[in-house]
Amino acid sequence: MAENDFSEGLSARVLDTVDVVVATVNDKAVRPAIIAARGIVFGIVIAVVGLAVAVLLSVGFIRLANSYLTAHHVWIAYLVLGGLFCGIGAFLYSKRGVAPSSDG
């Protein structure tokens, strides 16, 4: 009887230790890897969809402006769209971070 209690207690402690080790590894290694992978995948999907939307909106604006607004003068649509993109680019360029200095 005493050996049976000892082996049951030992197996319970070993199982608890294994459970703690697996949970720790999951919390320290697996979970951050899953979060990073999700971030990368969702970022790529958002970037591709955003690029597709930007291209489709640009084509739609040029077709709309060329057909209805500028009496088939496509250069006006190109000028407006180019100015819009230059303005957005200048705004984003002004919000950029400062490059780290290389004093070493």
PDB file of C-alpha atoms in Angstrom, residues 32-78:
ATOM      1  CA  PRO A  32       4.642  35.195 -29.328  1.00  0.00           C
ATOM      2  CA  ALA A  33       5.449  33.284 -32.524  1.00  0.00           C
ATOM      3  CA  ILE A  34       1.754  32.894 -33.303  1.00  0.00           C
ATOM      4  CA  ILE A  35       1.113  36.588 -32.642  1.00  0.00           C
ATOM      5  CA  ALA A  36       4.042  37.605 -34.859  1.00  0.00           C
ATOM      6  CA  ALA A  37       2.905  35.306 -37.670  1.00  0.00           C
ATOM      7  CA  ARG A  38      -0.628  36.682 -37.482  1.00  0.00           C
ATOM      8  CA  GLY A  39       0.697  40.227 -37.598  1.00  0.00           C
ATOM      9  CA  ILE A  40       2.821  39.492 -40.660  1.00  0.00           C
ATOM     10  CA  VAL A  41       0.012  37.707 -42.507  1.00  0.00           C
ATOM     11  CA  PHE A  42      -2.610  40.339 -41.705  1.00  0.00           C
ATOM     12  CA  GLY A  43      -0.164  43.113 -42.624  1.00  0.00           C
ATOM     13  CA  ILE A  44       0.525  41.557 -46.015  1.00  0.00           C
ATOM     14  CA  VAL A  45      -3.189  41.025 -46.670  1.00  0.00           C
ATOM     15  CA  ILE A  46      -4.006  44.617 -45.697  1.00  0.00           C
ATOM     16  CA  ALA A  47      -1.162  45.958 -47.867  1.00  0.00           C
ATOM     17  CA  VAL A  48      -2.281  43.960 -50.928  1.00  0.00           C
ATOM     18  CA  VAL A  49      -5.920  44.931 -50.507  1.00  0.00           C
ATOM     19  CA  GLY A  50      -4.959  48.571 -49.930  1.00  0.00           C
ATOM     20  CA  LEU A  51      -2.808  48.620 -53.049  1.00  0.00           C
ATOM     21  CA  ALA A  52      -5.594  47.062 -55.111  1.00  0.00           C
ATOM     22  CA  VAL A  53      -8.109  49.598 -53.788  1.00  0.00           C
ATOM     23  CA  ALA A  54      -5.738  52.499 -54.536  1.00  0.00           C
ATOM     24  CA  VAL A  55      -5.178  51.299 -58.112  1.00  0.00           C
ATOM     25  CA  LEU A  56      -8.876  50.729 -58.733  1.00  0.00           C
ATOM     26  CA  LEU A  57      -9.806  54.138 -57.308  1.00  0.00           C
ATOM     27  CA  SER A  58      -7.140  55.813 -59.446  1.00  0.00           C
ATOM     28  CA  VAL A  59      -8.350  54.091 -62.615  1.00  0.00           C
ATOM     29  CA  GLY A  60     -11.944  54.892 -61.732  1.00  0.00           C
ATOM     30  CA  PHE A  61     -11.132  58.554 -61.109  1.00  0.00           C
ATOM     31  CA  ILE A  62      -9.281  58.871 -64.421  1.00  0.00           C
ATOM     32  CA  ARG A  63     -12.117  57.216 -66.329  1.00  0.00           C
ATOM     33  CA  LEU A  64     -14.734  59.360 -64.572  1.00  0.00           C
ATOM     34  CA  ALA A  65     -12.803  62.572 -65.071  1.00  0.00           C
ATOM     35  CA  ASN A  66     -11.991  61.774 -68.686  1.00  0.00           C
ATOM     36  CA  SER A  67     -15.565  60.870 -69.597  1.00  0.00           C
ATOM     37  CA  TYR A  68     -17.672  63.354 -67.663  1.00  0.00           C
ATOM     38  CA  LEU A  69     -15.646  66.136 -66.073  1.00  0.00           C
ATOM     39  CA  THR A  70     -12.882  67.221 -68.467  1.00  0.00           C
ATOM     40  CA  ALA A  71     -14.438  66.709 -71.911  1.00  0.00           C
ATOM     41  CA  HIS A  72     -11.947  63.994 -72.903  1.00  0.00           C
ATOM     42  CA  HIS A  73      -8.835  65.924 -71.866  1.00  0.00           C
ATOM     43  CA  VAL A  74      -7.060  63.180 -70.000  1.00  0.00           C
ATOM     44  CA  TRP A  75      -4.100  65.350 -69.031  1.00  0.00           C
ATOM     45  CA  ILE A  76      -6.292  67.239 -66.558  1.00  0.00           C
ATOM     46  CA  ALA A  77      -7.177  64.012 -64.767  1.00  0.00           C
ATOM     47  CA  TYR A  78      -3.495  63.027 -64.714  1.00  0.00           C
TER      48      TYR A  78
END
